[in-house]
């Protein structure tokens, strides 16, 4: 990612301080304006920041090189993409009460990798129609993730998908399911007819998740 990534915000600079931040990470071949279409149907108490992936991919951008045919990738590139996103988050997080990630498809892989490397620094993660990194035999990547700490932290994780998603391979879904069940405070919902996309009911559920898992605990802690 460039030192100053392309970012689109839901609020003006003087309106962001002391709000909860949700970082939006788009899918392969998309762009930073895509997921902003969800924001009007999400809780207005949050500030939303949508980042553009650093690589040209198809008609848009991506976070790491990905074979569209079988979704094969280099796990080290996924880790680097997550590190680059975190570098940007560090530049803005001091003005926010918490940081939550929302990633779609390839963006979910980056979001969950961030969760696995920094489980105590995120309030929650939302993953839509995506997958979780499988480090394979890459020892450097395996050493960078801390799934044991994540399992202890039980960070809230919302995973929404269509069981008939034509894009995400069954093996990636199975790996994601095993990982999420063992390491996160999982909310998993299937949406028939969504395909490789997002449906209104799903966004309604995401809004409820953000309210109950991020806003309400924060209010309780301040009392």
PDB file of C-alpha atoms in Angstrom:
ATOM      1  CA  UNK A   1       0.000   0.000   0.000  1.00  0.00           C
ATOM      2  CA  UNK A   2       1.206   3.510  -0.724  1.00  0.00           C
ATOM      3  CA  UNK A   3       2.225   5.629   2.306  1.00  0.00           C
ATOM      4  CA  UNK A   4      -0.943   7.665   1.772  1.00  0.00           C
ATOM      5  CA  UNK A   5      -3.591   5.208   0.558  1.00  0.00           C
ATOM      6  CA  UNK A   6      -6.750   6.334  -1.152  1.00  0.00           C
ATOM      7  CA  UNK A   7      -9.400   6.531   1.576  1.00  0.00           C
ATOM      8  CA  UNK A   8     -13.014   7.694   1.450  1.00  0.00           C
ATOM      9  CA  UNK A   9     -14.573   8.721   4.769  1.00  0.00           C
ATOM     10  CA  UNK A  10     -18.196   8.856   5.885  1.00  0.00           C
ATOM     11  CA  UNK A  11     -17.510  11.904   8.081  1.00  0.00           C
ATOM     12  CA  UNK A  12     -15.602  15.134   7.768  1.00  0.00           C
ATOM     13  CA  UNK A  13     -12.341  15.366   9.781  1.00  0.00           C
ATOM     14  CA  UNK A  14     -13.835  17.483  12.567  1.00  0.00           C
ATOM     15  CA  UNK A  15     -16.638  14.923  13.095  1.00  0.00           C
ATOM     16  CA  UNK A  16     -14.490  11.803  13.554  1.00  0.00           C
ATOM     17  CA  UNK A  17     -12.920  12.255  16.969  1.00  0.00           C
ATOM     18  CA  UNK A  18     -14.190   9.954  19.732  1.00  0.00           C
ATOM     19  CA  UNK A  19     -16.241   7.838  17.346  1.00  0.00           C
ATOM     20  CA  UNK A  20     -15.904   4.100  16.761  1.00  0.00           C
ATOM     21  CA  UNK A  21     -14.136   3.406  13.459  1.00  0.00           C
ATOM     22  CA  UNK A  22     -15.132   0.744  10.922  1.00  0.00           C
ATOM     23  CA  UNK A  23     -12.540   0.132   8.198  1.00  0.00           C
ATOM     24  CA  UNK A  24     -14.042  -1.184   4.948  1.00  0.00           C
ATOM     25  CA  UNK A  25     -11.946  -3.506   2.754  1.00  0.00           C
ATOM     26  CA  UNK A  26     -13.398  -4.193  -0.697  1.00  0.00           C
ATOM     27  CA  UNK A  27     -13.169  -7.346  -2.792  1.00  0.00           C
ATOM     28  CA  UNK A  28     -10.934  -8.281  -5.719  1.00  0.00           C
ATOM     29  CA  UNK A  29     -11.433  -6.080  -8.773  1.00  0.00           C
ATOM     30  CA  UNK A  30     -13.496  -3.519  -6.874  1.00  0.00           C
ATOM     31  CA  UNK A  31     -12.717  -0.084  -5.395  1.00  0.00           C
ATOM     32  CA  UNK A  32     -13.029   2.101  -2.328  1.00  0.00           C
ATOM     33  CA  UNK A  33     -16.506   3.432  -3.209  1.00  0.00           C
ATOM     34  CA  UNK A  34     -18.117  -0.001  -3.431  1.00  0.00           C
ATOM     35  CA  UNK A  35     -18.726  -0.842   0.223  1.00  0.00           C
ATOM     36  CA  UNK A  36     -19.677   2.743   1.041  1.00  0.00           C
ATOM     37  CA  UNK A  37     -23.050   1.871  -0.466  1.00  0.00           C
ATOM     38  CA  UNK A  38     -23.709  -0.175   2.668  1.00  0.00           C
ATOM     39  CA  UNK A  39     -23.094   2.699   5.071  1.00  0.00           C
ATOM     40  CA  UNK A  40     -26.563   4.340   4.937  1.00  0.00           C
ATOM     41  CA  UNK A  41     -27.983   1.078   6.303  1.00  0.00           C
ATOM     42  CA  UNK A  42     -25.415   0.695   9.090  1.00  0.00           C
ATOM     43  CA  UNK A  43     -25.385   2.411  12.518  1.00  0.00           C
ATOM     44  CA  UNK A  44     -24.765   6.133  12.140  1.00  0.00           C
ATOM     45  CA  UNK A  45     -22.774   6.313  15.387  1.00  0.00           C
ATOM     46  CA  UNK A  46     -19.730   4.862  13.627  1.00  0.00           C
ATOM     47  CA  UNK A  47     -17.232   6.536  11.358  1.00  0.00           C
ATOM     48  CA  UNK A  48     -16.620   4.469   8.218  1.00  0.00           C
ATOM     49  CA  UNK A  49     -13.380   4.622   6.241  1.00  0.00           C
ATOM     50  CA  UNK A  50     -13.144   2.719   2.956  1.00  0.00           C
ATOM     51  CA  UNK A  51      -9.651   1.933   1.657  1.00  0.00           C
ATOM     52  CA  UNK A  52      -8.546   1.197  -1.889  1.00  0.00           C
ATOM     53  CA  UNK A  53      -6.458  -1.932  -2.444  1.00  0.00           C
ATOM     54  CA  UNK A  54      -2.889  -1.202  -3.598  1.00  0.00           C
ATOM     55  CA  UNK A  55      -2.822  -3.406  -6.712  1.00  0.00           C
ATOM     56  CA  UNK A  56      -4.572  -3.094 -10.039  1.00  0.00           C
ATOM     57  CA  UNK A  57      -6.911  -6.077 -10.402  1.00  0.00           C
ATOM     58  CA  UNK A  58      -9.350  -6.595 -13.265  1.00  0.00           C
ATOM     59  CA  UNK A  59     -11.563  -3.523 -13.615  1.00  0.00           C
ATOM     60  CA  UNK A  60     -10.529  -2.186 -10.207  1.00  0.00           C
ATOM     61  CA  UNK A  61      -8.127  -2.956  -7.398  1.00  0.00           C
ATOM     62  CA  UNK A  62      -7.090  -5.753  -5.080  1.00  0.00           C
ATOM     63  CA  UNK A  63      -5.108  -6.359  -1.892  1.00  0.00           C
ATOM     64  CA  UNK A  64      -2.861  -9.161  -3.146  1.00  0.00           C
ATOM     65  CA  UNK A  65      -2.343 -11.210  -6.294  1.00  0.00           C
ATOM     66  CA  UNK A  66      -5.121 -13.750  -6.712  1.00  0.00           C
ATOM     67  CA  UNK A  67      -5.918 -16.291  -9.412  1.00  0.00           C
ATOM     68  CA  UNK A  68      -9.604 -15.628 -10.206  1.00  0.00           C
ATOM     69  CA  UNK A  69     -10.019 -19.213 -11.433  1.00  0.00           C
ATOM     70  CA  UNK A  70      -9.140 -21.075  -8.238  1.00  0.00           C
ATOM     71  CA  UNK A  71      -8.439 -18.259  -5.727  1.00  0.00           C
ATOM     72  CA  UNK A  72      -4.837 -19.403  -5.275  1.00  0.00           C
ATOM     73  CA  UNK A  73      -2.555 -16.836  -3.631  1.00  0.00           C
ATOM     74  CA  UNK A  74       0.761 -16.311  -1.863  1.00  0.00           C
ATOM     75  CA  UNK A  75       0.048 -16.254   1.876  1.00  0.00           C
ATOM     76  CA  UNK A  76       3.026 -13.949   2.467  1.00  0.00           C
ATOM     77  CA  UNK A  77       1.329 -11.346   0.244  1.00  0.00           C
ATOM     78  CA  UNK A  78      -1.838 -11.569   2.329  1.00  0.00           C
ATOM     79  CA  UNK A  79       0.195 -10.987   5.481  1.00  0.00           C
ATOM     80  CA  UNK A  80       1.944  -7.997   3.901  1.00  0.00           C
ATOM     81  CA  UNK A  81      -1.372  -6.505   2.795  1.00  0.00           C
ATOM     82  CA  UNK A  82      -2.662  -6.812   6.359  1.00  0.00           C
ATOM     83  CA  UNK A  83       0.493  -5.172   7.729  1.00  0.00           C
ATOM     84  CA  UNK A  84       0.110  -2.287   5.290  1.00  0.00           C
ATOM     85  CA  UNK A  85      -3.505  -1.744   6.305  1.00  0.00           C
ATOM     86  CA  UNK A  86      -2.480  -1.755   9.951  1.00  0.00           C
ATOM     87  CA  UNK A  87       0.172   0.882   9.277  1.00  0.00           C
ATOM     88  CA  UNK A  88      -2.586   3.151   8.017  1.00  0.00           C
ATOM     89  CA  UNK A  89      -4.889   2.317  10.941  1.00  0.00           C
ATOM     90  CA  UNK A  90      -2.122   3.273  13.379  1.00  0.00           C
ATOM     91  CA  UNK A  91      -2.038   6.735  11.830  1.00  0.00           C
ATOM     92  CA  UNK A  92      -5.684   7.415  12.703  1.00  0.00           C
ATOM     93  CA  UNK A  93      -6.665   5.122  15.579  1.00  0.00           C
ATOM     94  CA  UNK A  94      -5.813   7.588  18.363  1.00  0.00           C
ATOM     95  CA  UNK A  95      -8.801   9.745  17.465  1.00  0.00           C
ATOM     96  CA  UNK A  96     -11.237   6.820  17.660  1.00  0.00           C
ATOM     97  CA  UNK A  97     -12.736   4.852  20.533  1.00  0.00           C
ATOM     98  CA  UNK A  98     -12.246   1.488  18.805  1.00  0.00           C
ATOM     99  CA  UNK A  99     -11.423  -0.119  15.471  1.00  0.00           C
ATOM    100  CA  UNK A 100     -13.598  -2.702  13.701  1.00  0.00           C
ATOM    101  CA  UNK A 101     -12.953  -4.239  10.287  1.00  0.00           C
ATOM    102  CA  UNK A 102     -15.475  -5.131   7.574  1.00  0.00           C
ATOM    103  CA  UNK A 103     -14.088  -7.066   4.630  1.00  0.00           C
ATOM    104  CA  UNK A 104     -15.836  -8.467   1.573  1.00  0.00           C
ATOM    105  CA  UNK A 105     -14.420 -11.475  -0.317  1.00  0.00           C
ATOM    106  CA  UNK A 106     -10.671 -10.849  -0.690  1.00  0.00           C
ATOM    107  CA  UNK A 107     -11.053  -8.030   1.828  1.00  0.00           C
ATOM    108  CA  UNK A 108     -12.285 -10.594   4.358  1.00  0.00           C
ATOM    109  CA  UNK A 109      -8.985 -12.461   3.997  1.00  0.00           C
ATOM    110  CA  UNK A 110      -7.111  -9.265   4.867  1.00  0.00           C
ATOM    111  CA  UNK A 111      -9.484  -8.391   7.723  1.00  0.00           C
ATOM    112  CA  UNK A 112      -9.228 -11.804   9.361  1.00  0.00           C
ATOM    113  CA  UNK A 113      -5.436 -11.820   8.950  1.00  0.00           C
ATOM    114  CA  UNK A 114      -5.333  -8.530  10.831  1.00  0.00           C
ATOM    115  CA  UNK A 115      -7.523 -10.105  13.498  1.00  0.00           C
ATOM    116  CA  UNK A 116      -5.155 -13.046  13.807  1.00  0.00           C
ATOM    117  CA  UNK A 117      -2.055 -10.864  14.144  1.00  0.00           C
ATOM    118  CA  UNK A 118      -3.585  -8.268  16.519  1.00  0.00           C
ATOM    119  CA  UNK A 119      -6.459  -9.935  18.376  1.00  0.00           C
ATOM    120  CA  UNK A 120      -6.412  -7.490  21.285  1.00  0.00           C
ATOM    121  CA  UNK A 121      -6.488  -4.339  19.176  1.00  0.00           C
ATOM    122  CA  UNK A 122      -9.773  -4.855  17.330  1.00  0.00           C
ATOM    123  CA  UNK A 123     -13.285  -4.528  18.720  1.00  0.00           C
ATOM    124  CA  UNK A 124     -14.862  -6.848  16.135  1.00  0.00           C
ATOM    125  CA  UNK A 125     -14.577  -8.108  12.562  1.00  0.00           C
ATOM    126  CA  UNK A 126     -17.222  -8.608   9.871  1.00  0.00           C
ATOM    127  CA  UNK A 127     -16.450 -10.955   6.985  1.00  0.00           C
ATOM    128  CA  UNK A 128     -18.810 -11.205   4.018  1.00  0.00           C
ATOM    129  CA  UNK A 129     -18.624 -13.813   1.223  1.00  0.00           C
ATOM    130  CA  UNK A 130     -14.936 -14.393   1.777  1.00  0.00           C
ATOM    131  CA  UNK A 131     -12.322 -16.678   3.239  1.00  0.00           C
ATOM    132  CA  UNK A 132      -9.572 -16.920   5.839  1.00  0.00           C
ATOM    133  CA  UNK A 133      -5.882 -17.187   5.029  1.00  0.00           C
ATOM    134  CA  UNK A 134      -4.428 -20.697   5.026  1.00  0.00           C
ATOM    135  CA  UNK A 135      -0.695 -20.218   5.728  1.00  0.00           C
ATOM    136  CA  UNK A 136       0.113 -23.675   4.359  1.00  0.00           C
ATOM    137  CA  UNK A 137       3.795 -24.418   4.816  1.00  0.00           C
ATOM    138  CA  UNK A 138       4.891 -20.785   5.031  1.00  0.00           C
ATOM    139  CA  UNK A 139       6.542 -20.746   8.458  1.00  0.00           C
ATOM    140  CA  UNK A 140       6.940 -16.958   8.537  1.00  0.00           C
ATOM    141  CA  UNK A 141       3.229 -16.423   8.034  1.00  0.00           C
ATOM    142  CA  UNK A 142       2.324 -19.164  10.505  1.00  0.00           C
ATOM    143  CA  UNK A 143       4.569 -17.523  13.101  1.00  0.00           C
ATOM    144  CA  UNK A 144       3.002 -14.091  12.530  1.00  0.00           C
ATOM    145  CA  UNK A 145      -0.546 -15.151  13.373  1.00  0.00           C
ATOM    146  CA  UNK A 146      -1.465 -15.746  17.014  1.00  0.00           C
ATOM    147  CA  UNK A 147      -4.555 -17.922  16.910  1.00  0.00           C
ATOM    148  CA  UNK A 148      -4.007 -19.039  20.504  1.00  0.00           C
ATOM    149  CA  UNK A 149      -4.264 -15.461  21.747  1.00  0.00           C
ATOM    150  CA  UNK A 150      -7.253 -14.905  19.483  1.00  0.00           C
ATOM    151  CA  UNK A 151      -9.055 -17.935  20.893  1.00  0.00           C
ATOM    152  CA  UNK A 152      -8.498 -16.573  24.398  1.00  0.00           C
ATOM    153  CA  UNK A 153      -9.696 -13.090  23.424  1.00  0.00           C
ATOM    154  CA  UNK A 154     -12.887 -14.342  21.731  1.00  0.00           C
ATOM    155  CA  UNK A 155     -13.204 -11.285  19.517  1.00  0.00           C
ATOM    156  CA  UNK A 156     -16.697 -11.010  17.979  1.00  0.00           C
ATOM    157  CA  UNK A 157     -16.676 -12.176  14.354  1.00  0.00           C
ATOM    158  CA  UNK A 158     -19.650 -12.006  11.983  1.00  0.00           C
ATOM    159  CA  UNK A 159     -19.467 -14.278   8.945  1.00  0.00           C
ATOM    160  CA  UNK A 160     -22.166 -13.900   6.314  1.00  0.00           C
ATOM    161  CA  UNK A 161     -22.336 -15.891   3.091  1.00  0.00           C
ATOM    162  CA  UNK A 162     -24.549 -17.792   0.667  1.00  0.00           C
ATOM    163  CA  UNK A 163     -24.123 -21.546   0.830  1.00  0.00           C
ATOM    164  CA  UNK A 164     -24.304 -21.517  -2.982  1.00  0.00           C
ATOM    165  CA  UNK A 165     -21.636 -18.825  -3.434  1.00  0.00           C
ATOM    166  CA  UNK A 166     -20.159 -19.630  -6.862  1.00  0.00           C
ATOM    167  CA  UNK A 167     -16.803 -17.935  -6.239  1.00  0.00           C
ATOM    168  CA  UNK A 168     -15.392 -19.196  -2.938  1.00  0.00           C
ATOM    169  CA  UNK A 169     -14.186 -22.842  -3.244  1.00  0.00           C
ATOM    170  CA  UNK A 170     -15.552 -25.459  -0.853  1.00  0.00           C
ATOM    171  CA  UNK A 171     -12.087 -26.112   0.579  1.00  0.00           C
ATOM    172  CA  UNK A 172     -11.697 -22.432   1.493  1.00  0.00           C
ATOM    173  CA  UNK A 173     -15.150 -22.412   3.094  1.00  0.00           C
ATOM    174  CA  UNK A 174     -14.343 -25.533   5.127  1.00  0.00           C
ATOM    175  CA  UNK A 175     -11.046 -24.079   6.324  1.00  0.00           C
ATOM    176  CA  UNK A 176     -12.731 -20.800   7.254  1.00  0.00           C
ATOM    177  CA  UNK A 177     -15.470 -22.602   9.154  1.00  0.00           C
ATOM    178  CA  UNK A 178     -13.014 -24.663  11.182  1.00  0.00           C
ATOM    179  CA  UNK A 179     -10.871 -21.665  11.978  1.00  0.00           C
ATOM    180  CA  UNK A 180     -13.762 -19.366  12.942  1.00  0.00           C
ATOM    181  CA  UNK A 181     -15.453 -21.976  15.118  1.00  0.00           C
ATOM    182  CA  UNK A 182     -12.265 -22.637  17.071  1.00  0.00           C
ATOM    183  CA  UNK A 183     -10.857 -19.128  17.420  1.00  0.00           C
ATOM    184  CA  UNK A 184     -13.539 -16.435  17.455  1.00  0.00           C
ATOM    185  CA  UNK A 185     -16.811 -15.466  19.077  1.00  0.00           C
ATOM    186  CA  UNK A 186     -18.612 -16.474  15.901  1.00  0.00           C
ATOM    187  CA  UNK A 187     -21.922 -15.276  14.518  1.00  0.00           C
ATOM    188  CA  UNK A 188     -22.503 -17.220  11.281  1.00  0.00           C
ATOM    189  CA  UNK A 189     -25.501 -16.594   9.041  1.00  0.00           C
ATOM    190  CA  UNK A 190     -26.343 -18.028   5.608  1.00  0.00           C
ATOM    191  CA  UNK A 191     -28.254 -15.941   3.053  1.00  0.00           C
ATOM    192  CA  UNK A 192     -29.936 -17.891   0.272  1.00  0.00           C
ATOM    193  CA  UNK A 193     -29.910 -16.038  -3.018  1.00  0.00           C
ATOM    194  CA  UNK A 194     -27.016 -13.729  -2.161  1.00  0.00           C
ATOM    195  CA  UNK A 195     -24.604 -15.518  -4.491  1.00  0.00           C
ATOM    196  CA  UNK A 196     -21.257 -13.806  -4.233  1.00  0.00           C
ATOM    197  CA  UNK A 197     -22.784 -10.609  -2.960  1.00  0.00           C
ATOM    198  CA  UNK A 198     -24.626  -8.930  -0.107  1.00  0.00           C
ATOM    199  CA  UNK A 199     -28.390  -8.808   0.511  1.00  0.00           C
ATOM    200  CA  UNK A 200     -30.423  -6.278   2.550  1.00  0.00           C
ATOM    201  CA  UNK A 201     -31.205  -8.716   5.370  1.00  0.00           C
ATOM    202  CA  UNK A 202     -27.487  -9.368   5.747  1.00  0.00           C
ATOM    203  CA  UNK A 203     -26.699  -5.672   6.135  1.00  0.00           C
ATOM    204  CA  UNK A 204     -29.466  -5.379   8.709  1.00  0.00           C
ATOM    205  CA  UNK A 205     -27.852  -8.204  10.669  1.00  0.00           C
ATOM    206  CA  UNK A 206     -24.424  -6.588  10.359  1.00  0.00           C
ATOM    207  CA  UNK A 207     -25.863  -3.378  11.790  1.00  0.00           C
ATOM    208  CA  UNK A 208     -27.329  -5.279  14.728  1.00  0.00           C
ATOM    209  CA  UNK A 209     -24.010  -7.040  15.254  1.00  0.00           C
ATOM    210  CA  UNK A 210     -22.084  -3.748  15.321  1.00  0.00           C
ATOM    211  CA  UNK A 211     -24.559  -2.243  17.775  1.00  0.00           C
ATOM    212  CA  UNK A 212     -24.602  -5.193  20.186  1.00  0.00           C
ATOM    213  CA  UNK A 213     -20.933  -6.158  19.977  1.00  0.00           C
ATOM    214  CA  UNK A 214     -19.253  -2.749  19.764  1.00  0.00           C
ATOM    215  CA  UNK A 215     -21.536   0.108  20.800  1.00  0.00           C
ATOM    216  CA  UNK A 216     -23.369  -1.479  23.734  1.00  0.00           C
ATOM    217  CA  UNK A 217     -20.249  -2.873  25.462  1.00  0.00           C
ATOM    218  CA  UNK A 218     -18.559   0.509  25.068  1.00  0.00           C
ATOM    219  CA  UNK A 219     -21.516   2.295  26.658  1.00  0.00           C
ATOM    220  CA  UNK A 220     -21.558  -0.176  29.533  1.00  0.00           C
ATOM    221  CA  UNK A 221     -17.819   0.263  30.121  1.00  0.00           C
ATOM    222  CA  UNK A 222     -18.232   4.056  30.423  1.00  0.00           C
ATOM    223  CA  UNK A 223     -20.818   3.799  33.188  1.00  0.00           C
TER     224      UNK A 223
END
